[in-house]
PDB file of C-alpha atoms in Angstrom:
ATOM      1  CA  UNK L  11      11.347 -29.340 -27.557  1.00  0.00           C
ATOM      2  CA  UNK L  12       8.245 -28.535 -29.577  1.00  0.00           C
ATOM      3  CA  UNK L  13       8.615 -26.733 -32.913  1.00  0.00           C
ATOM      4  CA  UNK L  14       6.911 -23.585 -31.586  1.00  0.00           C
ATOM      5  CA  UNK L  15      10.191 -22.794 -29.784  1.00  0.00           C
ATOM      6  CA  UNK L  16      11.966 -23.046 -33.098  1.00  0.00           C
ATOM      7  CA  UNK L  17      10.764 -20.236 -35.418  1.00  0.00           C
ATOM      8  CA  UNK L  18      14.117 -19.667 -37.133  1.00  0.00           C
ATOM      9  CA  UNK L  19      15.160 -23.309 -37.446  1.00  0.00           C
ATOM     10  CA  UNK L  20      17.679 -23.227 -34.602  1.00  0.00           C
ATOM     11  CA  UNK L  21      17.925 -26.734 -33.215  1.00  0.00           C
ATOM     12  CA  UNK L  22      17.057 -26.524 -29.531  1.00  0.00           C
ATOM     13  CA  UNK L  23      19.274 -28.987 -27.680  1.00  0.00           C
ATOM     14  CA  UNK L  24      18.326 -31.038 -24.636  1.00  0.00           C
ATOM     15  CA  UNK L  25      20.514 -28.720 -22.524  1.00  0.00           C
ATOM     16  CA  UNK L  26      18.037 -25.845 -23.043  1.00  0.00           C
ATOM     17  CA  UNK L  27      15.195 -28.013 -21.755  1.00  0.00           C
ATOM     18  CA  UNK L  28      17.280 -28.860 -18.688  1.00  0.00           C
ATOM     19  CA  UNK L  29      18.077 -25.152 -18.162  1.00  0.00           C
ATOM     20  CA  UNK L  30      14.362 -24.284 -18.343  1.00  0.00           C
ATOM     21  CA  UNK L  31      13.565 -27.053 -15.838  1.00  0.00           C
ATOM     22  CA  UNK L  32      16.286 -25.744 -13.504  1.00  0.00           C
ATOM     23  CA  UNK L  33      15.144 -22.097 -13.812  1.00  0.00           C
ATOM     24  CA  UNK L  34      11.503 -22.956 -13.107  1.00  0.00           C
ATOM     25  CA  UNK L  35      12.254 -25.388 -10.261  1.00  0.00           C
ATOM     26  CA  UNK L  36      10.958 -23.152  -7.454  1.00  0.00           C
ATOM     27  CA  UNK L  37       7.718 -22.445  -9.384  1.00  0.00           C
ATOM     28  CA  UNK L  38       6.590 -26.091  -9.256  1.00  0.00           C
ATOM     29  CA  UNK L  39       2.850 -26.527  -9.783  1.00  0.00           C
ATOM     30  CA  UNK L  40       2.363 -23.020 -11.233  1.00  0.00           C
ATOM     31  CA  UNK L  41       1.980 -21.968 -14.848  1.00  0.00           C
ATOM     32  CA  UNK L  42       4.912 -19.690 -15.580  1.00  0.00           C
ATOM     33  CA  UNK L  43       6.166 -17.778 -18.637  1.00  0.00           C
ATOM     34  CA  UNK L  44       9.757 -18.313 -19.726  1.00  0.00           C
ATOM     35  CA  UNK L  45      11.539 -15.785 -21.951  1.00  0.00           C
ATOM     36  CA  UNK L  46      13.945 -17.577 -24.257  1.00  0.00           C
ATOM     37  CA  UNK L  47      16.556 -15.300 -25.870  1.00  0.00           C
ATOM     38  CA  UNK L  48      18.731 -16.919 -28.518  1.00  0.00           C
ATOM     39  CA  UNK L  49      21.874 -15.056 -29.528  1.00  0.00           C
ATOM     40  CA  UNK L  50      24.827 -16.564 -31.408  1.00  0.00           C
ATOM     41  CA  UNK L  51      23.191 -19.994 -31.069  1.00  0.00           C
ATOM     42  CA  UNK L  52      23.291 -19.615 -27.264  1.00  0.00           C
ATOM     43  CA  UNK L  53      20.005 -19.682 -25.359  1.00  0.00           C
ATOM     44  CA  UNK L  54      19.386 -17.474 -22.331  1.00  0.00           C
ATOM     45  CA  UNK L  55      16.450 -18.362 -20.112  1.00  0.00           C
ATOM     46  CA  UNK L  56      14.614 -15.767 -18.037  1.00  0.00           C
ATOM     47  CA  UNK L  57      11.613 -16.596 -15.847  1.00  0.00           C
ATOM     48  CA  UNK L  58       8.857 -13.972 -16.173  1.00  0.00           C
ATOM     49  CA  UNK L  59       6.253 -14.723 -13.474  1.00  0.00           C
ATOM     50  CA  UNK L  60       2.730 -13.355 -13.795  1.00  0.00           C
ATOM     51  CA  UNK L  61       1.018 -11.419 -11.001  1.00  0.00           C
ATOM     52  CA  UNK L  62      -1.145 -14.416 -10.116  1.00  0.00           C
ATOM     53  CA  UNK L  63       1.922 -16.691  -9.926  1.00  0.00           C
ATOM     54  CA  UNK L  64       3.647 -14.219  -7.574  1.00  0.00           C
ATOM     55  CA  UNK L  65       0.524 -14.008  -5.375  1.00  0.00           C
ATOM     56  CA  UNK L  66       0.110 -17.800  -5.209  1.00  0.00           C
ATOM     57  CA  UNK L  67       3.806 -18.168  -4.371  1.00  0.00           C
ATOM     58  CA  UNK L  68       3.452 -15.537  -1.602  1.00  0.00           C
ATOM     59  CA  UNK L  69       0.585 -17.607  -0.137  1.00  0.00           C
ATOM     60  CA  UNK L  70       3.176 -20.367   0.498  1.00  0.00           C
ATOM     61  CA  UNK L  71       0.766 -23.162  -0.346  1.00  0.00           C
ATOM     62  CA  UNK L  72       2.130 -26.655  -0.986  1.00  0.00           C
ATOM     63  CA  UNK L  73       2.478 -27.403  -4.724  1.00  0.00           C
ATOM     64  CA  UNK L  74      -0.488 -29.213  -6.248  1.00  0.00           C
ATOM     65  CA  UNK L  75      -0.797 -31.199  -9.423  1.00  0.00           C
ATOM     66  CA  UNK L  76      -2.734 -29.047 -11.908  1.00  0.00           C
ATOM     67  CA  UNK L  77      -3.691 -32.115 -13.929  1.00  0.00           C
ATOM     68  CA  UNK L  78      -5.559 -33.703 -11.015  1.00  0.00           C
ATOM     69  CA  UNK L  79      -7.218 -30.592  -9.550  1.00  0.00           C
ATOM     70  CA  UNK L  80      -8.842 -28.079 -11.887  1.00  0.00           C
ATOM     71  CA  UNK L  81      -9.907 -24.502 -11.023  1.00  0.00           C
ATOM     72  CA  UNK L  82      -8.213 -24.430  -7.621  1.00  0.00           C
ATOM     73  CA  UNK L  83      -9.411 -21.649  -5.298  1.00  0.00           C
ATOM     74  CA  UNK L  84      -6.664 -20.217  -3.113  1.00  0.00           C
ATOM     75  CA  UNK L  85      -8.351 -19.226   0.125  1.00  0.00           C
ATOM     76  CA  UNK L  86      -5.216 -18.077   1.965  1.00  0.00           C
ATOM     77  CA  UNK L  87      -4.331 -14.712   3.437  1.00  0.00           C
ATOM     78  CA  UNK L  88      -1.587 -12.322   2.285  1.00  0.00           C
ATOM     79  CA  UNK L  89      -0.329  -9.088   3.877  1.00  0.00           C
ATOM     80  CA  UNK L  90      -0.619  -5.671   2.247  1.00  0.00           C
ATOM     81  CA  UNK L  91       3.201  -5.332   2.447  1.00  0.00           C
ATOM     82  CA  UNK L  92       3.568  -8.455   0.291  1.00  0.00           C
ATOM     83  CA  UNK L  93       1.091  -6.953  -2.206  1.00  0.00           C
ATOM     84  CA  UNK L  94       3.246  -3.786  -2.337  1.00  0.00           C
ATOM     85  CA  UNK L  95       6.396  -5.901  -2.899  1.00  0.00           C
ATOM     86  CA  UNK L  96       4.690  -7.808  -5.739  1.00  0.00           C
ATOM     87  CA  UNK L  97       3.545  -4.473  -7.229  1.00  0.00           C
ATOM     88  CA  UNK L  98       7.153  -3.217  -7.139  1.00  0.00           C
ATOM     89  CA  UNK L  99       8.298  -6.364  -8.984  1.00  0.00           C
ATOM     90  CA  UNK L 100       5.555  -5.929 -11.609  1.00  0.00           C
ATOM     91  CA  UNK L 101       5.971  -2.128 -11.909  1.00  0.00           C
ATOM     92  CA  UNK L 102       7.956  -2.204 -15.165  1.00  0.00           C
ATOM     93  CA  UNK L 103       5.243  -4.306 -16.865  1.00  0.00           C
ATOM     94  CA  UNK L 104       2.286  -2.347 -15.508  1.00  0.00           C
ATOM     95  CA  UNK L 105       0.379   0.216 -17.546  1.00  0.00           C
ATOM     96  CA  UNK L 106      -0.466   2.300 -14.462  1.00  0.00           C
ATOM     97  CA  UNK L 107       1.057   5.766 -14.089  1.00  0.00           C
ATOM     98  CA  UNK L 108       1.798   5.441 -10.374  1.00  0.00           C
ATOM     99  CA  UNK L 109       2.627   2.626  -7.961  1.00  0.00           C
ATOM    100  CA  UNK L 110      -0.823   2.965  -6.369  1.00  0.00           C
ATOM    101  CA  UNK L 111      -2.357   1.971  -9.716  1.00  0.00           C
ATOM    102  CA  UNK L 112      -0.090  -1.068  -9.909  1.00  0.00           C
ATOM    103  CA  UNK L 113      -1.065  -1.991  -6.324  1.00  0.00           C
ATOM    104  CA  UNK L 114      -4.733  -1.857  -7.387  1.00  0.00           C
ATOM    105  CA  UNK L 115      -3.938  -4.132 -10.365  1.00  0.00           C
ATOM    106  CA  UNK L 116      -2.299  -6.661  -8.027  1.00  0.00           C
ATOM    107  CA  UNK L 117      -5.252  -6.425  -5.605  1.00  0.00           C
ATOM    108  CA  UNK L 118      -7.602  -7.162  -8.512  1.00  0.00           C
ATOM    109  CA  UNK L 119      -5.513 -10.212  -9.373  1.00  0.00           C
ATOM    110  CA  UNK L 120      -5.636 -11.295  -5.710  1.00  0.00           C
ATOM    111  CA  UNK L 121      -9.426 -11.051  -5.909  1.00  0.00           C
ATOM    112  CA  UNK L 122      -9.408 -13.276  -9.017  1.00  0.00           C
ATOM    113  CA  UNK L 123      -7.112 -15.803  -7.325  1.00  0.00           C
ATOM    114  CA  UNK L 124      -9.535 -15.917  -4.393  1.00  0.00           C
ATOM    115  CA  UNK L 125      -7.288 -14.924  -1.484  1.00  0.00           C
ATOM    116  CA  UNK L 126      -7.775 -12.254   1.197  1.00  0.00           C
ATOM    117  CA  UNK L 127      -5.468  -9.339   2.011  1.00  0.00           C
ATOM    118  CA  UNK L 128      -4.941  -8.740   5.747  1.00  0.00           C
ATOM    119  CA  UNK L 129      -8.109 -10.769   6.371  1.00  0.00           C
ATOM    120  CA  UNK L 130     -10.249  -8.529   4.143  1.00  0.00           C
ATOM    121  CA  UNK L 131     -11.629  -8.835   0.622  1.00  0.00           C
ATOM    122  CA  UNK L 132      -9.172  -7.236  -1.877  1.00  0.00           C
ATOM    123  CA  UNK L 133     -11.851  -5.006  -3.428  1.00  0.00           C
ATOM    124  CA  UNK L 134     -12.556  -3.399  -0.028  1.00  0.00           C
ATOM    125  CA  UNK L 135      -8.894  -2.354   0.104  1.00  0.00           C
ATOM    126  CA  UNK L 136      -9.136  -0.952  -3.461  1.00  0.00           C
ATOM    127  CA  UNK L 137     -12.133   1.131  -2.303  1.00  0.00           C
ATOM    128  CA  UNK L 138     -10.101   2.327   0.724  1.00  0.00           C
ATOM    129  CA  UNK L 139      -7.194   3.342  -1.562  1.00  0.00           C
ATOM    130  CA  UNK L 140      -9.595   5.265  -3.826  1.00  0.00           C
ATOM    131  CA  UNK L 141     -11.176   7.063  -0.850  1.00  0.00           C
ATOM    132  CA  UNK L 142      -7.780   7.820   0.714  1.00  0.00           C
ATOM    133  CA  UNK L 143      -8.280   5.705   3.860  1.00  0.00           C
ATOM    134  CA  UNK L 144      -5.295   3.492   2.963  1.00  0.00           C
ATOM    135  CA  UNK L 145      -2.033   5.233   2.093  1.00  0.00           C
ATOM    136  CA  UNK L 146       0.057   3.758  -0.749  1.00  0.00           C
ATOM    137  CA  UNK L 147       3.845   4.181  -0.876  1.00  0.00           C
ATOM    138  CA  UNK L 148       5.047   6.689  -3.485  1.00  0.00           C
ATOM    139  CA  UNK L 149       7.573   4.356  -5.095  1.00  0.00           C
TER     140      UNK L 149
END
């Protein structure tokens, strides 16, 4: 384990590295944040996926080696219902006041990732939400 995991000189055993590998097993090929909570010299590992990681996982693409392929564009398609589910997962970390704002944040991330939503460009759906043509769930 690198020293940056060790701010208060707690020796991080090999077991913690194995636990992190086990917790992040289904996120293979994606960059993922891991929250490491150390209490009474016991480490608790919590996987905190980003919006882009959740979107790429929802695209169900085969895992790729990030070292071999740089700046991968994900040209898949995702449904609006999956976007709403991702927004519900990210709701507690979002700065938006309502779920519709969080949905727009996730749509913006989908645009950055390069995928389409229901066969359309994500920003078109954001415009539809702003105009009222697409109805967002209340919660």
